[in-house]
Coordinates of C-alpha atoms and ligand atoms in Angstrom, one line a residue:
X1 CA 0.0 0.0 0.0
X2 CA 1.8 3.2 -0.7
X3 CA 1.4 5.6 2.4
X4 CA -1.2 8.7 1.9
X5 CA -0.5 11.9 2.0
X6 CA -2.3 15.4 1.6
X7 CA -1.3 18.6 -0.1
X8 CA -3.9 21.7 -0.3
X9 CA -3.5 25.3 0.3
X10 CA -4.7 25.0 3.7
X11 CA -3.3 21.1 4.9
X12 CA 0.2 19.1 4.3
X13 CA 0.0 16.0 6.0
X14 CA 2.0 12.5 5.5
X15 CA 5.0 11.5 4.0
X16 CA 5.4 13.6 0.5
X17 CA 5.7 11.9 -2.8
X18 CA 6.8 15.0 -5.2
X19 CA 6.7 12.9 -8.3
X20 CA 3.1 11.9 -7.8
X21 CA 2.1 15.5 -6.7
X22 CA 3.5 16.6 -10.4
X23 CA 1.6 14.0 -11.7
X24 CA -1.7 14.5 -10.0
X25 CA -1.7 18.5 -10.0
X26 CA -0.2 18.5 -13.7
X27 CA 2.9 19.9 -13.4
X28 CA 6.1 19.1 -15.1
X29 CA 9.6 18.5 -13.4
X30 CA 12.8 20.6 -13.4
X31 CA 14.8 19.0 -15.8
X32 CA 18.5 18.9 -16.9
X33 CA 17.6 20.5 -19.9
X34 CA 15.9 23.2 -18.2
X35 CA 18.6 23.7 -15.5
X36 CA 21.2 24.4 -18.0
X37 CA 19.4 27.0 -19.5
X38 CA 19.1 28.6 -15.8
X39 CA 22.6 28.0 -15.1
X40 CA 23.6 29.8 -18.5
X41 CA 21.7 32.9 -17.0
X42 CA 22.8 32.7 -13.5
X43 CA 26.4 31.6 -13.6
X44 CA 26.2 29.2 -11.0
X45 CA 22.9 26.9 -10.3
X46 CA 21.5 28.1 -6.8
X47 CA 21.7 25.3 -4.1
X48 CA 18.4 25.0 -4.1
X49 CA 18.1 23.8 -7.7
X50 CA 20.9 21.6 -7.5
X51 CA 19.6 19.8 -4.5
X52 CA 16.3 19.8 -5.8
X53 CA 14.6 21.7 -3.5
X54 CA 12.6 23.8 -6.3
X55 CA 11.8 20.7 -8.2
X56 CA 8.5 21.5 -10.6
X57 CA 7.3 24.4 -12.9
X58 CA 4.5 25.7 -15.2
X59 CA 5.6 27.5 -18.1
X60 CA 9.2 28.4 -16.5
X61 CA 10.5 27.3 -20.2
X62 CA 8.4 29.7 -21.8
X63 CA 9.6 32.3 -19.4
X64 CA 13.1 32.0 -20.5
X65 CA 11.4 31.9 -23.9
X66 CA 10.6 35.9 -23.4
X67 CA 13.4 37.2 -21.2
X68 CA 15.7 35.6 -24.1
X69 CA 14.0 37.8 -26.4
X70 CA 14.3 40.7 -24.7
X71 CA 10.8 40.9 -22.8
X72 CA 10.9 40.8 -18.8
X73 CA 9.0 39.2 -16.5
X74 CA 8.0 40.0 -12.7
X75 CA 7.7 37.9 -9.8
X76 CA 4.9 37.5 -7.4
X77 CA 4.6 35.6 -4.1
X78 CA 3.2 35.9 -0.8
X79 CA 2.4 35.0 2.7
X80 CA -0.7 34.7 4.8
X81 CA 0.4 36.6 8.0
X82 CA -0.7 34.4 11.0
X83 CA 2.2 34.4 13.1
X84 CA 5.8 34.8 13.2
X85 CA 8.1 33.9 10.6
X86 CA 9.8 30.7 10.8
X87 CA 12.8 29.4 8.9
X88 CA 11.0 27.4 6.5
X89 CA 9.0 30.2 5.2
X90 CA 12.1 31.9 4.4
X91 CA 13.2 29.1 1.6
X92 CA 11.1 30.4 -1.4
X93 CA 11.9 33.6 -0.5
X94 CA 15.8 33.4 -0.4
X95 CA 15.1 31.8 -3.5
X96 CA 13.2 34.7 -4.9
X97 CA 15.7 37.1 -4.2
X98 CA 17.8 35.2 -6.5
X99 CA 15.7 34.9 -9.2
X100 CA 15.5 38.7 -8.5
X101 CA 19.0 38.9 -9.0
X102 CA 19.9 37.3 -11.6
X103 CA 17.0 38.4 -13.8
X104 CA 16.8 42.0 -12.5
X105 CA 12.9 41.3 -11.8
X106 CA 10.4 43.3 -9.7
X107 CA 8.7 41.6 -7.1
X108 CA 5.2 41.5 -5.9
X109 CA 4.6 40.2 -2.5
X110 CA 1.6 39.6 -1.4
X111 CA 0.6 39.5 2.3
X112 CA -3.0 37.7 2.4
X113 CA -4.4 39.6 5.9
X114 CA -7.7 39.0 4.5
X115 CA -7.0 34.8 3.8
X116 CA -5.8 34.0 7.1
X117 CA -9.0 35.9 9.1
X118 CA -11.3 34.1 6.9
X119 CA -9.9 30.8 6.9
X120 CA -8.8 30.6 10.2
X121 CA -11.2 30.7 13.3
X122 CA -8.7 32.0 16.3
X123 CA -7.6 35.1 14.4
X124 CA -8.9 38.5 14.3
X125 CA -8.2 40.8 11.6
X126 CA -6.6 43.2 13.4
X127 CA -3.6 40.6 14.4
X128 CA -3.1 39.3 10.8
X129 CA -2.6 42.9 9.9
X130 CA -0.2 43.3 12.7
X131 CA 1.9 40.0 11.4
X132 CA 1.3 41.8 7.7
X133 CA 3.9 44.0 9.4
X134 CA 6.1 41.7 11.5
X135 CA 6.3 39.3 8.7
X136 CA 7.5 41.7 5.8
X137 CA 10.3 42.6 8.5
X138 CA 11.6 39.2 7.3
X139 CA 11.2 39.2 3.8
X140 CA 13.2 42.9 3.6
X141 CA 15.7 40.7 5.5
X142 CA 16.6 38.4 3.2
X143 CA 18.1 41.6 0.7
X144 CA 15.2 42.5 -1.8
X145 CA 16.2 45.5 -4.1
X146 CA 13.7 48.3 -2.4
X147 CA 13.5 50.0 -5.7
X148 CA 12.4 46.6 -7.7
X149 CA 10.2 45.1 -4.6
X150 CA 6.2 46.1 -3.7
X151 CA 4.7 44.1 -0.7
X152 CA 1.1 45.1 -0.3
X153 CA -1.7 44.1 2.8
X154 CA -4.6 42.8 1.0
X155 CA -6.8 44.8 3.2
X156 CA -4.7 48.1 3.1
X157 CA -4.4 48.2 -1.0
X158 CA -7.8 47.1 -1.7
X159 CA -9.0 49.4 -3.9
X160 CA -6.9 48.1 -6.5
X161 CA -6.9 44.3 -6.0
X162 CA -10.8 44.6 -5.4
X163 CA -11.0 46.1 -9.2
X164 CA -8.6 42.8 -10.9
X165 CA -10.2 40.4 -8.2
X166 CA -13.9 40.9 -8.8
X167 CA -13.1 40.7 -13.0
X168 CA -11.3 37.6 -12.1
X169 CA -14.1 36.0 -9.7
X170 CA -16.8 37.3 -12.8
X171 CA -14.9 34.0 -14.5
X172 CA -14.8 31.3 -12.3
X173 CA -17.6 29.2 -10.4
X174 CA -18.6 27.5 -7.4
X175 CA -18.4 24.3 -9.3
X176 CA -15.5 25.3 -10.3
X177 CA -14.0 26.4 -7.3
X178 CA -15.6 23.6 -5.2
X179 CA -13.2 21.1 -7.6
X180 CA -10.5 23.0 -6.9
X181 CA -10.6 24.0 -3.5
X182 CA -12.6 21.4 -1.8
X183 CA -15.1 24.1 -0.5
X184 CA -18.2 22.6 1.3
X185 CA -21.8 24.5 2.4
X186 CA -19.8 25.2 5.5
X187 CA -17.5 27.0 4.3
X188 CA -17.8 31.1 4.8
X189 CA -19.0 33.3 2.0
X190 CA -15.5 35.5 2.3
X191 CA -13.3 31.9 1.9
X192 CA -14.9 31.4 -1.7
X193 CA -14.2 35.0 -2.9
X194 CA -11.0 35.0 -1.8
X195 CA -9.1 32.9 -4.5
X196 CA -9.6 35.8 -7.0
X197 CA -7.6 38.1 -4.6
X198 CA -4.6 35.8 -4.6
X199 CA -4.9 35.7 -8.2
X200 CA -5.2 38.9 -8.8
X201 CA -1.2 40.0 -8.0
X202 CA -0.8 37.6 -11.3
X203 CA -2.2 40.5 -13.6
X204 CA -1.5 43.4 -10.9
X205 CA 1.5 45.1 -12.7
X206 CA 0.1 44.8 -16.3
X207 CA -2.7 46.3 -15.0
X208 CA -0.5 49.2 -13.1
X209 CA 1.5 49.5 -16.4
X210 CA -0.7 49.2 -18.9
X211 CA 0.9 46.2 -20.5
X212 CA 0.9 43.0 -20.8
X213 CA 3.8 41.6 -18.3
X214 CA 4.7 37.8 -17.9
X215 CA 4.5 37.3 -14.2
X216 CA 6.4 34.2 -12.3
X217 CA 5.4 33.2 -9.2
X218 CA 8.1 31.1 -7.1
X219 CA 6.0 29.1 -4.1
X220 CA 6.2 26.3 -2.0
X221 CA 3.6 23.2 -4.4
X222 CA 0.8 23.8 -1.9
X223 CA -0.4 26.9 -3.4
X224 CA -0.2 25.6 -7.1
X225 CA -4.1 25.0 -6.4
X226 CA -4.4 28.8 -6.6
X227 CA -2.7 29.2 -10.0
X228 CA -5.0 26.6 -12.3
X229 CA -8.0 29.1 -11.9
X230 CA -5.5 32.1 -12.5
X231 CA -4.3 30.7 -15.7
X232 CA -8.0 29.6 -17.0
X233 CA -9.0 32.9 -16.1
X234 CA -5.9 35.2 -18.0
X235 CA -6.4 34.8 -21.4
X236 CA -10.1 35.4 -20.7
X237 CA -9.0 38.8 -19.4
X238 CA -6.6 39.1 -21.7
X239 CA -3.4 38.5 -19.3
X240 CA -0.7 36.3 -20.0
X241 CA -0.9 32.4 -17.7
X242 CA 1.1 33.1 -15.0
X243 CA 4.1 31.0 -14.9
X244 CA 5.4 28.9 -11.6
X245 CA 8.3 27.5 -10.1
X246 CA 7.7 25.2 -7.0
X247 CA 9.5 24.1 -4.1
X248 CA 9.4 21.5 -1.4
X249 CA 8.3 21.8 1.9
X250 CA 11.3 22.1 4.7
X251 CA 11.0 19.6 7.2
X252 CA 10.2 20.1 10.8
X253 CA 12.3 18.9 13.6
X254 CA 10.1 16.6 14.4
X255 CA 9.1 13.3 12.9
X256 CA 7.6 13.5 9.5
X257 CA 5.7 16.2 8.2
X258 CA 6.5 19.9 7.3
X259 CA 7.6 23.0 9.6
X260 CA 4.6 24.4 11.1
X261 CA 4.2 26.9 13.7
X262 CA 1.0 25.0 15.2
X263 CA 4.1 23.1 16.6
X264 CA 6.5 25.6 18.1
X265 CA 9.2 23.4 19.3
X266 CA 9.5 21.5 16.5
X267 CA 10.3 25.2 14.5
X268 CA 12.8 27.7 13.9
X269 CA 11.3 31.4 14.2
X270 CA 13.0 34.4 13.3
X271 CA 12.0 35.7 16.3
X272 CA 13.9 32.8 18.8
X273 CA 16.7 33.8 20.2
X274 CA 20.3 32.2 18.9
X275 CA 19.9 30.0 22.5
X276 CA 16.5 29.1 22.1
X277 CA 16.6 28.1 18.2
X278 CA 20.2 25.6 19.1
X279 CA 18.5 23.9 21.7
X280 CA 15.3 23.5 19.6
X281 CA 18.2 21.9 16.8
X282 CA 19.6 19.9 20.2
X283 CA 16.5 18.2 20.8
X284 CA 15.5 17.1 17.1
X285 CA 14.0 14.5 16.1
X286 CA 17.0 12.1 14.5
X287 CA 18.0 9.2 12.4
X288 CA 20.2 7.8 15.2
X289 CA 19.8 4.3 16.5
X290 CA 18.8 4.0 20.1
X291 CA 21.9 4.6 22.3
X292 CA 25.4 5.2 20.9
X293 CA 26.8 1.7 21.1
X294 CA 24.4 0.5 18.6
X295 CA 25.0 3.9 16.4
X296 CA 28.1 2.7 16.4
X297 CA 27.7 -0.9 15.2
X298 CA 24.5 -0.5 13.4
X299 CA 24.7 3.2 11.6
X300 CA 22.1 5.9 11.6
X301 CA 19.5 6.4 8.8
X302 CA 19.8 9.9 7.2
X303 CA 17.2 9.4 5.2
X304 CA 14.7 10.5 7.9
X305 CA 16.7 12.6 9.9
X306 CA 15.5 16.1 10.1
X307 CA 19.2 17.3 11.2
X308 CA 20.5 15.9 7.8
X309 CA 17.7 17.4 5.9
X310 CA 18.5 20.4 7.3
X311 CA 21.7 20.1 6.1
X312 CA 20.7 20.0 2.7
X313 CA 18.8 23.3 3.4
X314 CA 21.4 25.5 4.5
X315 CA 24.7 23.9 4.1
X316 CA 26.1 26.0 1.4
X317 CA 28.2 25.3 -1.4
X318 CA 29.2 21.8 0.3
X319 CA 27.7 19.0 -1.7
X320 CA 30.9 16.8 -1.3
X321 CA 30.7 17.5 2.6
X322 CA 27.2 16.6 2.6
X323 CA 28.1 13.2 1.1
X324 CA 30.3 12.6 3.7
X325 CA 28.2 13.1 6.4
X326 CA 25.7 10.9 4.8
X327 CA 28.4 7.7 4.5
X328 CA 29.6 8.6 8.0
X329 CA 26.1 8.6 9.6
X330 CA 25.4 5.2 7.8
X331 CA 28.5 3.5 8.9
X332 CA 28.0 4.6 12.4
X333 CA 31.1 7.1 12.9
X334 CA 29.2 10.2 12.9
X335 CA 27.0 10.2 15.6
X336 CA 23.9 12.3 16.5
X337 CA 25.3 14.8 18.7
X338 CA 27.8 16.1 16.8
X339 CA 25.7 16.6 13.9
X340 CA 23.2 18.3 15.8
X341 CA 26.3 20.4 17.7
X342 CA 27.5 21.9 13.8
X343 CA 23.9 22.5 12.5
X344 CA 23.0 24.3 15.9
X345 CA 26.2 26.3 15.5
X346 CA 25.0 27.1 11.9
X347 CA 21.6 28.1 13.0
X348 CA 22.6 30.3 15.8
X349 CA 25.0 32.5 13.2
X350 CA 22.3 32.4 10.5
X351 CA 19.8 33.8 12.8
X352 CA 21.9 36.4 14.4
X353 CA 22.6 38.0 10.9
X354 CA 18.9 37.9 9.7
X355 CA 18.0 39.4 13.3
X356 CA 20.4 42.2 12.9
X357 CA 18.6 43.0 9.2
X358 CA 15.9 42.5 10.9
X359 CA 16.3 45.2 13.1
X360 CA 17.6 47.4 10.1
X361 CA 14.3 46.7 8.0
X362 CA 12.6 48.9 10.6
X363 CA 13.6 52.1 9.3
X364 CA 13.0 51.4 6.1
X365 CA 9.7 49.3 5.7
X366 CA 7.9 52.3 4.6
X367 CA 9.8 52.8 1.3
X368 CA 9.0 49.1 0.4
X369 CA 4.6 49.3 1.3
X370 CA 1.9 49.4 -1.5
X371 CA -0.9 52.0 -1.1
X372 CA -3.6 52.9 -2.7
Ligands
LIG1 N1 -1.8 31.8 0.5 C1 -0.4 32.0 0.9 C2 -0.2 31.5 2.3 O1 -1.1 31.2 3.0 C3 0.0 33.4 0.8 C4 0.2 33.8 -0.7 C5 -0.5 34.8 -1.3 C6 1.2 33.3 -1.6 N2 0.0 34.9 -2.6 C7 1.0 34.1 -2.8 C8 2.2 32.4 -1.5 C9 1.8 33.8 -3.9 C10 3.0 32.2 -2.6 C11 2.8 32.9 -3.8 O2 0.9 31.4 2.8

């Protein structure tokens, strides 16, 4: 029996098979061919596509098709403010910055105040505006360009999302969205609109420039739910399909599943202190046998240990190293405190520098806001 697993906007539960989620949501893997022609633009292939941690696309070919010829793109993505950052929110985003890099792009980010008080019962609208806030502290953090990056509150710049979202909504219906979303009769009124607002960032700059703009949105596969309605709906409108590049989920430090903040200790926040975030890595969830004798005779199983994921994550520029520390862990020699005593060390320095541009992004959050 293979095991089960669920991916949706809202749920990831279960042990993840990415090459049936292309399958099943229609979406088509990175392949060498593509990643050459990425490499040829970007010098070097970013970690995260070598280790295949962005591993599926729609339309990313055709993308490259345009910016070869001359025509540039923008890139969109988001986050639905409900708490604090944590570290594996940060992936798509230090990948982003990247792409904005190397392809001198203008971002969009979208911070979905308006998704998280409608979908989620324990949360009032003013606190997801408050995390609107808190949360774009991080992604100024991670370097954006403020004169090429817009982040925008869905309920503060309204007035011009309302205008693309209601054209979008117009398009698509409750069958429709009930196929895609899984919406029921229970469901509030508000939860059912909202898909056309996180669609309508897709079209927002073609709309602000009066042109039509090829827009790229680089997420974590859960939201590519979002984007089949959004690319029905464009040419109707007479937008371009929005192109996507998807990425894993990062593990927890727990057993199985993804990083989620309904589960504090088993998650990094921006927000823990160096101390607090080492002793969170300390007390992860491992692929170490039982006691360190048998370690020692028996080996460890990196496969499901969330240290050696993590590894992959953040251990730069060290695929050789990381190969090591695979054989050693399976032939018993490296054992689990050590591992967990380097990644901790990692952790603690990594979060100390984004605090500190954390801090920074205070002064200057104001220049990088979307009014209307
Ligand atoms: N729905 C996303 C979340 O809950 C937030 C979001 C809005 C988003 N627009 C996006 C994420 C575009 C990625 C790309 O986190």
């Amino acid at each position: 029996m293979p095991k089960k697993f669920v991916v949706t906007p809202w749920e990831v539960k279960g042990e993840v098979d990415y090459d049936k989620l292309i399958k099943e949501f229609g979406t088509k893997k990175i392949d060498d061919a593509l990643l050459e022609r990425i490499e040829k633009h970007a010098g070097e292939l970013h970690l995260y596509l070598k280790r295949g941690i962005f591993f599926s696309h729609r339309d990313f070919d055709w993308i490259l098709d345009k910016y070869e010829k001359g025509e540039k793109f923008y890139l969109y993505t988001g986050r639905g403010p409900s708490g604090n950052t944590h570290i594996g929110h940060l992936v798509p985003w230090i990948f982003t910055k990247h792409l904005q890099d190397v392809f001198g792009a203008e971002l969009y980010f979208q911070m979905t105040d308006d998704e998280k008080f409608l979908f989620k019962r324990d949360i009032d609208l003013k606190t997801s505006m408050g995390f609107t806030y808190k949360n774009a502290l991080d992604v100024i953090a991670c370097g954006f360009d403020p004169k090429k990056t817009f982040i925008f509150s869905d309920i503060e710049y309204a007035k011009t999302l309302y205008k693309i979202g209601v054209q979008v909504a117009k398009h698509i219906t409750f069958s429709t969205a009930k196929a895609v979303f899984g919406f029921t009769n229970e469901n509030n009124i508000g939860t059912i609109f909202f898909p056309a607002i996180q669609a309508a960032p897709c079209f927002l700059p073609s709309v602000l420039k009066g042109k039509n703009i090829p827009c790229l949105i680089p997420a974590a596969i859960d939201q590519d739910p979002y984007w089949r309605p959004s690319r029905d709906v464009a040419p109707k409108l007479g937008f371009y399909k929005p192109a996507q590049i998807h990425c894993k989920f990062i593990p927890g430090l727990g057993k199985g599943g993804k990083m989620s903040a309904s589960e504090p200790e088993t998650c990094i926040f921006t927000t823990d202190s160096p101390e607090v975030a080492g002793k969170k890595v300390m007390n992860a969830f491992t692929g170490g046998a039982g006691t360190v004798k048998e370690h020692k005779e028996k080996g460890g199983e990196p496969e499901i240990c969330t240290i050696y994921n993590y590894y992959r994550f953040f251990f730069e520029g060290a695929d050789k190293r990381l190969e090591e520390v695979f054989h050693a862990c399976k032939r018993g020699e490296l054992i689990c405190g050590e591992c967990k005593g380097v990644l901790a060390e990692r952790v603690k320095k990594f979060l100390t520098e984004h605090q500190k541009k954390r801090e920074k992004a205070k002064d200057v959050i104001q220049d990088f806001m979307l009014k209307d």
